[in-house]
Amino acid sequence: MKKRLLVDMDGVLGDIYQQAIQYEYQETGVLIKLEDVVGKDEIVAFPNAKRHVRTQGFFRTLPVMKDAPAAIETLQSYYELFIVSAAMEFPNSLWEKHDWLAEHFPFISWKNIILCGSKVPIQGDILIDDHYKNLDPFPNRSLLFTQPHNMANDNGHERVHSWKEIVTLLT
């Protein structure tokens, strides 16, 4: 029986920081650099983020993280893989995330997509996420995907920096 691998979307499969940088720049003309937001949550790092994440199209047009589609396709042959994303907080994100996954990861069955509120009740053997709030309560192996907001410390989680590294580590 295959182990169950749970994979977050925003900040892991989709590049939430590049999206926030672009939205902020288009609206204000201010180009925020990644090094300027280290240690800050995305909502704090970008002055208009609370509004942007509620804007139609924000989640639908996220850039894809480098090497993510090929890595996920490879990992599917080793694991029972599920995409798990909190999609209830922001009104447009549920359908936008669904459509984004269908476009960029068409090989993932709808049966393997969990769009939820809290991730706490979701069970698996390994969770890849970029937020402590999801990893800390997870009882099994947790991989912290490096993002500016989590660079200060790993909170006891196993840190990963790229999809190529994850494939090497998990296969």
Coordinates of N, CA and C in Angstrom, one line a residue:
M1 N 0.8 -1.2 0.0 CA 0.0 0.0 0.0 C 0.9 1.3 0.0
K2 N 0.6 2.2 -0.9 CA 1.3 3.4 -1.0 C 1.1 4.4 0.2
K3 N 2.1 5.1 0.6 CA 1.9 6.1 1.6 C 1.1 7.3 1.0
R4 N 0.4 8.0 1.8 CA -0.4 9.2 1.4 C 0.5 10.4 1.5
L5 N 0.6 11.1 0.4 CA 1.3 12.4 0.3 C 0.3 13.5 0.1
L6 N 0.4 14.5 1.0 CA -0.5 15.7 0.9 C 0.3 16.9 0.5
V7 N -0.2 17.6 -0.5 CA 0.6 18.7 -1.0 C -0.3 20.0 -1.0
D8 N 0.2 21.0 -0.4 CA -0.4 22.3 -0.4 C -0.3 23.0 -1.8
M9 N -1.2 24.0 -2.0 CA -1.2 24.7 -3.3 C -0.4 26.0 -3.2
D10 N -1.0 27.0 -2.5 CA -0.4 28.3 -2.5 C 0.9 28.4 -1.8
G11 N 1.9 28.8 -2.5 CA 3.3 28.9 -1.9 C 4.0 27.6 -2.0
V12 N 3.4 26.6 -2.6 CA 4.1 25.3 -2.8 C 3.9 24.9 -4.3
L13 N 2.7 24.8 -4.8 CA 2.5 24.6 -6.2 C 2.4 25.9 -7.0
G14 N 1.7 26.8 -6.4 CA 1.5 28.1 -7.1 C 2.4 29.2 -6.4
D15 N 2.9 30.1 -7.1 CA 3.9 31.1 -6.6 C 3.1 32.3 -6.1
I16 N 2.6 32.2 -4.9 CA 1.8 33.3 -4.3 C 2.6 34.6 -4.2
Y17 N 3.9 34.5 -3.9 CA 4.7 35.7 -3.8 C 4.9 36.5 -5.1
Q18 N 5.1 35.8 -6.2 CA 5.2 36.4 -7.5 C 3.9 37.1 -7.9
Q19 N 2.8 36.4 -7.6 CA 1.5 37.0 -7.9 C 1.3 38.2 -7.0
A20 N 1.6 38.2 -5.8 CA 1.4 39.4 -4.9 C 2.3 40.5 -5.3
I21 N 3.5 40.2 -5.7 CA 4.4 41.3 -6.2 C 3.8 41.9 -7.5
Q22 N 3.3 41.1 -8.4 CA 2.8 41.7 -9.6 C 1.5 42.5 -9.4
Y23 N 0.6 42.0 -8.5 CA -0.6 42.8 -8.2 C -0.3 44.1 -7.6
E24 N 0.7 44.1 -6.6 CA 1.1 45.3 -5.9 C 1.7 46.3 -6.9
Y25 N 2.6 45.8 -7.8 CA 3.2 46.7 -8.7 C 2.2 47.3 -9.7
Q26 N 1.3 46.4 -10.2 CA 0.3 46.9 -11.2 C -0.6 48.0 -10.6
E27 N -0.9 47.9 -9.3 CA -1.8 48.8 -8.6 C -1.0 50.1 -8.2
T28 N 0.2 49.9 -7.6 CA 0.8 51.1 -7.0 C 2.1 51.6 -7.7
G29 N 2.7 50.7 -8.5 CA 3.9 51.1 -9.2 C 5.1 50.8 -8.3
V30 N 4.9 50.2 -7.1 CA 5.9 49.9 -6.2 C 6.3 48.4 -6.4
L31 N 7.6 48.2 -6.7 CA 8.1 46.8 -6.9 C 8.7 46.3 -5.6
I32 N 8.0 45.4 -4.9 CA 8.4 44.8 -3.7 C 9.4 43.7 -4.0
K33 N 10.5 43.6 -3.3 CA 11.5 42.5 -3.6 C 11.3 41.5 -2.5
L34 N 11.6 40.2 -2.9 CA 11.5 39.1 -1.9 C 12.3 39.3 -0.7
E35 N 13.5 39.8 -0.8 CA 14.4 40.1 0.3 C 13.8 41.1 1.3
D36 N 12.9 41.9 0.8 CA 12.3 42.9 1.7 C 11.1 42.4 2.5
V37 N 10.7 41.2 2.2 CA 9.5 40.6 2.9 C 9.9 39.4 3.8
V38 N 11.1 39.1 3.9 CA 11.6 37.9 4.7 C 11.0 38.1 6.1
G39 N 10.4 37.0 6.6 CA 9.9 37.0 8.0 C 8.5 37.5 8.1
K40 N 7.9 38.0 7.0 CA 6.6 38.6 7.1 C 5.6 37.7 6.4
D41 N 4.5 37.5 7.0 CA 3.4 36.8 6.4 C 3.0 37.5 5.1
E42 N 2.5 36.8 4.1 CA 2.1 37.4 2.8 C 1.1 38.5 3.0
I43 N 0.2 38.4 3.8 CA -0.9 39.4 4.0 C -0.3 40.7 4.7
V44 N 0.8 40.5 5.4 CA 1.5 41.7 6.1 C 2.5 42.3 5.1
A45 N 3.2 41.5 4.3 CA 4.2 41.9 3.4 C 3.8 42.8 2.3
F46 N 2.5 42.6 1.9 CA 2.0 43.3 0.7 C 0.8 44.2 1.2
P47 N 0.9 45.5 1.2 CA -0.1 46.4 1.7 C -1.5 46.2 1.2
N48 N -1.7 45.7 0.0 CA -3.0 45.5 -0.6 C -3.4 44.1 -0.7
A49 N -2.7 43.2 0.0 CA -2.9 41.8 -0.2 C -4.3 41.3 0.3
K50 N -4.8 41.9 1.3 CA -6.1 41.5 1.8 C -7.2 41.7 0.7
R51 N -7.1 42.7 0.0 CA -8.0 43.0 -1.1 C -7.7 42.2 -2.3
H52 N -6.4 42.0 -2.6 CA -6.0 41.3 -3.8 C -6.4 39.8 -3.8
V53 N -6.3 39.2 -2.6 CA -6.7 37.8 -2.5 C -8.2 37.6 -2.6
R54 N -9.0 38.7 -2.6 CA -10.4 38.6 -2.8 C -10.8 39.1 -4.2
T55 N -9.8 39.4 -5.0 CA -10.1 39.9 -6.3 C -10.2 38.7 -7.3
Q56 N -11.3 38.8 -8.1 CA -11.5 37.7 -9.1 C -10.3 37.6 -10.0
G57 N -9.8 36.3 -10.1 CA -8.7 36.0 -11.0 C -7.3 35.9 -10.2
F58 N -7.3 36.3 -9.0 CA -6.0 36.2 -8.3 C -5.5 34.8 -8.2
F59 N -6.3 33.9 -7.7 CA -5.8 32.5 -7.6 C -5.8 31.8 -8.9
R60 N -6.7 32.2 -9.8 CA -6.8 31.5 -11.1 C -5.5 31.7 -12.0
T61 N -4.8 32.8 -11.8 CA -3.7 33.2 -12.6 C -2.4 33.1 -11.9
L62 N -2.3 32.4 -10.8 CA -1.0 32.2 -10.1 C 0.0 31.6 -11.0
P63 N 1.3 32.1 -10.9 CA 2.3 31.4 -11.7 C 2.6 30.1 -11.0
V64 N 3.0 29.1 -11.8 CA 3.3 27.8 -11.3 C 4.7 27.7 -10.8
M65 N 4.9 27.1 -9.7 CA 6.3 26.9 -9.1 C 7.2 26.1 -10.1
K66 N 8.4 26.5 -10.2 CA 9.3 25.8 -11.1 C 9.4 24.3 -10.8
D67 N 9.3 23.5 -11.8 CA 9.4 22.1 -11.7 C 8.2 21.3 -11.0
A68 N 7.2 22.1 -10.6 CA 6.1 21.5 -9.8 C 5.3 20.4 -10.6
P69 N 4.9 20.7 -11.9 CA 4.1 19.7 -12.6 C 4.8 18.4 -12.8
A70 N 6.1 18.5 -13.2 CA 6.8 17.2 -13.5 C 7.1 16.5 -12.2
A71 N 7.3 17.2 -11.1 CA 7.6 16.6 -9.8 C 6.3 15.9 -9.3
I72 N 5.2 16.5 -9.4 CA 3.9 15.9 -8.9 C 3.6 14.7 -9.8
E73 N 3.8 14.8 -11.0 CA 3.5 13.6 -11.9 C 4.4 12.5 -11.5
T74 N 5.7 12.7 -11.2 CA 6.6 11.7 -10.8 C 6.2 11.1 -9.4
L75 N 5.8 12.0 -8.5 CA 5.5 11.5 -7.1 C 4.2 10.7 -7.1
Q76 N 3.3 10.9 -8.1 CA 2.0 10.2 -8.1 C 2.3 8.7 -8.3
S77 N 3.4 8.3 -8.9 CA 3.7 6.9 -9.1 C 4.2 6.3 -7.9
Y78 N 4.7 7.0 -6.9 CA 5.2 6.5 -5.7 C 4.2 6.6 -4.5
Y79 N 3.3 7.6 -4.6 CA 2.4 7.9 -3.4 C 1.0 8.0 -3.9
E80 N 0.1 7.8 -2.9 CA -1.3 8.2 -3.0 C -1.3 9.7 -2.8
L81 N -1.4 10.5 -3.8 CA -1.1 11.9 -3.7 C -2.4 12.7 -3.7
F82 N -2.5 13.6 -2.8 CA -3.7 14.5 -2.7 C -3.2 16.0 -2.7
I83 N -3.8 16.8 -3.4 CA -3.6 18.3 -3.3 C -4.6 18.7 -2.2
V84 N -4.1 19.4 -1.2 CA -4.9 19.9 -0.1 C -4.7 21.4 0.0
S85 N -5.8 22.2 -0.2 CA -5.7 23.6 -0.1 C -6.9 24.2 0.6
A86 N -6.6 25.2 1.5 CA -7.6 25.9 2.2 C -8.2 26.9 1.1
A87 N -9.5 26.6 0.8 CA -10.1 27.4 -0.3 C -11.4 28.0 0.1
M88 N -11.7 28.1 1.4 CA -13.0 28.6 1.9 C -12.9 30.0 2.3
E89 N -11.7 30.5 2.7 CA -11.6 31.8 3.3 C -11.9 33.0 2.3
F90 N -11.4 32.8 1.1 CA -11.5 33.9 0.1 C -12.6 33.5 -0.9
P91 N -13.6 34.3 -1.2 CA -14.7 33.9 -1.9 C -14.5 33.3 -3.3
N92 N -13.5 33.8 -4.1 CA -13.3 33.3 -5.4 C -12.4 32.1 -5.5
S93 N -11.7 31.8 -4.4 CA -10.6 30.9 -4.5 C -11.0 29.4 -4.7
L94 N -12.2 29.0 -4.3 CA -12.6 27.6 -4.5 C -12.6 27.2 -5.9
W95 N -13.4 27.9 -6.8 CA -13.5 27.6 -8.2 C -12.2 27.9 -8.9
E96 N -11.6 29.0 -8.5 CA -10.3 29.4 -9.2 C -9.2 28.4 -9.0
K97 N -9.1 27.9 -7.8 CA -8.1 26.9 -7.5 C -8.4 25.6 -8.2
H98 N -9.7 25.2 -8.3 CA -10.1 24.0 -9.1 C -9.7 24.2 -10.5
D99 N -10.0 25.3 -11.1 CA -9.7 25.5 -12.5 C -8.2 25.6 -12.8
W100 N -7.5 26.2 -11.9 CA -6.0 26.3 -12.0 C -5.4 25.0 -12.0
L101 N -5.8 24.1 -11.1 CA -5.3 22.7 -11.0 C -5.6 22.0 -12.3
A102 N -6.8 22.2 -12.8 CA -7.2 21.5 -14.0 C -6.3 21.9 -15.2
E103 N -5.9 23.2 -15.2 CA -5.1 23.7 -16.3 C -3.6 23.2 -16.2
H104 N -3.1 23.4 -15.0 CA -1.6 23.1 -14.8 C -1.2 21.7 -14.4
F105 N -2.2 21.0 -13.8 CA -2.0 19.6 -13.3 C -3.1 18.7 -13.8
P106 N -3.3 18.7 -15.1 CA -4.5 17.9 -15.6 C -4.5 16.4 -15.3
F107 N -3.4 15.9 -14.9 CA -3.2 14.5 -14.6 C -3.7 14.2 -13.2
I108 N -4.0 15.2 -12.4 CA -4.5 14.9 -11.1 C -6.0 14.8 -11.2
S109 N -6.5 13.6 -10.7 CA -8.0 13.4 -10.7 C -8.7 14.3 -9.7
W110 N -9.9 14.6 -10.1 CA -10.7 15.4 -9.1 C -10.9 14.7 -7.8
K111 N -10.8 13.4 -7.8 CA -10.9 12.6 -6.6 C -9.7 12.8 -5.6
N112 N -8.6 13.4 -6.2 CA -7.4 13.6 -5.4 C -7.2 15.1 -5.1
I113 N -8.2 15.9 -5.1 CA -8.2 17.3 -4.8 C -9.1 17.6 -3.6
I114 N -8.5 18.1 -2.5 CA -9.3 18.4 -1.3 C -9.2 19.9 -1.1
L115 N -10.3 20.6 -1.4 CA -10.4 22.1 -1.2 C -11.2 22.2 0.1
C116 N -10.6 22.8 1.1 CA -11.2 22.7 2.5 C -11.1 24.1 3.2
G117 N -11.5 24.1 4.4 CA -11.3 25.2 5.3 C -10.0 24.9 6.1
S118 N -10.1 24.2 7.2 CA -8.9 23.8 8.0 C -8.3 22.5 7.4
K119 N -7.0 22.4 7.4 CA -6.4 21.1 7.0 C -6.2 20.1 8.2
V120 N -6.5 20.5 9.4 CA -6.2 19.7 10.5 C -6.9 18.3 10.4
P121 N -8.1 18.2 10.0 CA -8.7 16.8 9.9 C -8.1 15.9 8.8
I122 N -7.4 16.5 7.9 CA -6.9 15.7 6.7 C -5.7 14.8 7.2
Q123 N -5.8 13.5 6.9 CA -4.8 12.6 7.4 C -3.9 12.1 6.2
G124 N -2.7 11.9 6.5 CA -1.7 11.4 5.6 C -0.4 11.0 6.2
D125 N 0.5 10.6 5.4 CA 1.8 10.2 6.0 C 2.9 11.3 5.9
I126 N 2.7 12.2 4.8 CA 3.6 13.3 4.6 C 2.8 14.5 4.2
L127 N 3.1 15.6 4.7 CA 2.5 16.9 4.3 C 3.6 17.9 3.8
I128 N 3.4 18.4 2.6 CA 4.3 19.5 2.2 C 3.5 20.8 2.2
D129 N 4.0 21.7 2.9 CA 3.3 23.0 3.1 C 4.3 24.1 3.4
D130 N 3.9 25.3 3.3 CA 4.8 26.5 3.6 C 4.4 27.2 4.9
H131 N 3.3 26.8 5.5 CA 2.8 27.5 6.7 C 2.9 26.6 7.9
Y132 N 3.4 27.1 9.0 CA 3.5 26.4 10.3 C 2.1 26.0 10.8
K133 N 1.1 26.9 10.6 CA -0.3 26.6 11.1 C -0.8 25.3 10.5
N134 N -0.3 24.9 9.4 CA -0.8 23.6 8.8 C 0.2 22.5 9.2
L135 N 1.4 22.7 9.3 CA 2.4 21.7 9.6 C 2.5 21.4 11.1
D136 N 2.4 22.4 12.0 CA 2.5 22.1 13.4 C 1.6 21.1 14.0
P137 N 0.3 21.1 13.6 CA -0.6 20.1 14.1 C -0.6 18.8 13.4
F138 N 0.2 18.7 12.3 CA 0.2 17.5 11.5 C 1.1 16.4 12.3
P139 N 0.6 15.2 12.5 CA 1.3 14.3 13.4 C 2.4 13.5 12.7
N140 N 2.5 13.5 11.4 CA 3.4 12.7 10.7 C 4.6 13.5 10.1
R141 N 5.2 13.0 9.1 CA 6.4 13.7 8.5 C 5.9 15.0 7.8
S142 N 6.6 16.1 8.1 CA 6.2 17.4 7.6 C 7.4 18.0 6.9
L143 N 7.1 18.5 5.7 CA 8.1 19.1 4.9 C 7.7 20.6 4.7
L144 N 8.6 21.5 5.2 CA 8.4 22.9 5.1 C 9.0 23.4 3.8
F145 N 8.1 23.9 2.9 CA 8.6 24.4 1.6 C 9.0 25.9 1.9
T146 N 10.3 26.2 1.6 CA 10.8 27.5 1.9 C 10.1 28.6 1.1
Q147 N 9.7 29.6 1.9 CA 9.1 30.8 1.4 C 9.6 31.9 2.3
P148 N 9.6 33.2 1.8 CA 10.1 34.3 2.7 C 9.5 34.3 4.1
H149 N 8.2 34.0 4.2 CA 7.6 34.2 5.6 C 8.1 33.1 6.6
N150 N 8.7 32.0 6.1 CA 9.2 30.9 7.0 C 10.7 30.7 7.1
M151 N 11.4 31.7 6.5 CA 12.9 31.5 6.4 C 13.6 31.7 7.7
A152 N 13.0 32.3 8.7 CA 13.7 32.6 10.0 C 13.9 31.3 10.8
N153 N 13.0 30.4 10.7 CA 13.1 29.1 11.4 C 12.3 28.0 10.8
D154 N 12.6 26.8 11.1 CA 11.9 25.7 10.5 C 10.9 25.1 11.5
N155 N 10.8 25.6 12.7 CA 9.8 25.1 13.7 C 9.8 23.6 13.9
G156 N 11.0 23.0 13.6 CA 11.1 21.6 13.8 C 10.7 20.7 12.6
H157 N 10.4 21.4 11.5 CA 9.9 20.7 10.3 C 11.1 20.5 9.4
E158 N 11.1 19.5 8.5 CA 12.1 19.2 7.6 C 12.0 20.2 6.4
R159 N 13.0 21.0 6.2 CA 12.9 22.1 5.2 C 13.3 21.6 3.8
V160 N 12.5 22.0 2.8 CA 12.8 21.7 1.4 C 12.8 23.1 0.6
H161 N 13.6 23.2 -0.4 CA 13.8 24.4 -1.1 C 13.3 24.4 -2.5
S162 N 13.1 23.2 -3.1 CA 12.6 23.1 -4.5 C 11.9 21.8 -4.7
W163 N 11.2 21.8 -5.9 CA 10.6 20.5 -6.3 C 11.6 19.5 -6.7
K164 N 12.7 19.8 -7.2 CA 13.7 18.8 -7.6 C 14.3 18.2 -6.3
E165 N 14.5 19.0 -5.3 CA 14.9 18.5 -4.0 C 13.9 17.5 -3.4
I166 N 12.6 17.8 -3.5 CA 11.6 17.0 -3.0 C 11.5 15.7 -3.7
V167 N 11.6 15.7 -5.0 CA 11.6 14.4 -5.7 C 12.8 13.5 -5.3
T168 N 14.0 14.1 -5.2 CA 15.1 13.3 -4.8 C 14.9 12.8 -3.4
L169 N 14.4 13.6 -2.5 CA 14.1 13.2 -1.1 C 13.1 12.1 -1.0
L170 N 12.0 12.1 -1.8 CA 10.9 11.2 -1.6 C 10.8 10.0 -2.5
T171 N 11.8 9.9 -3.4 CA 11.7 8.8 -4.4 C 13.0 7.9 -4.2

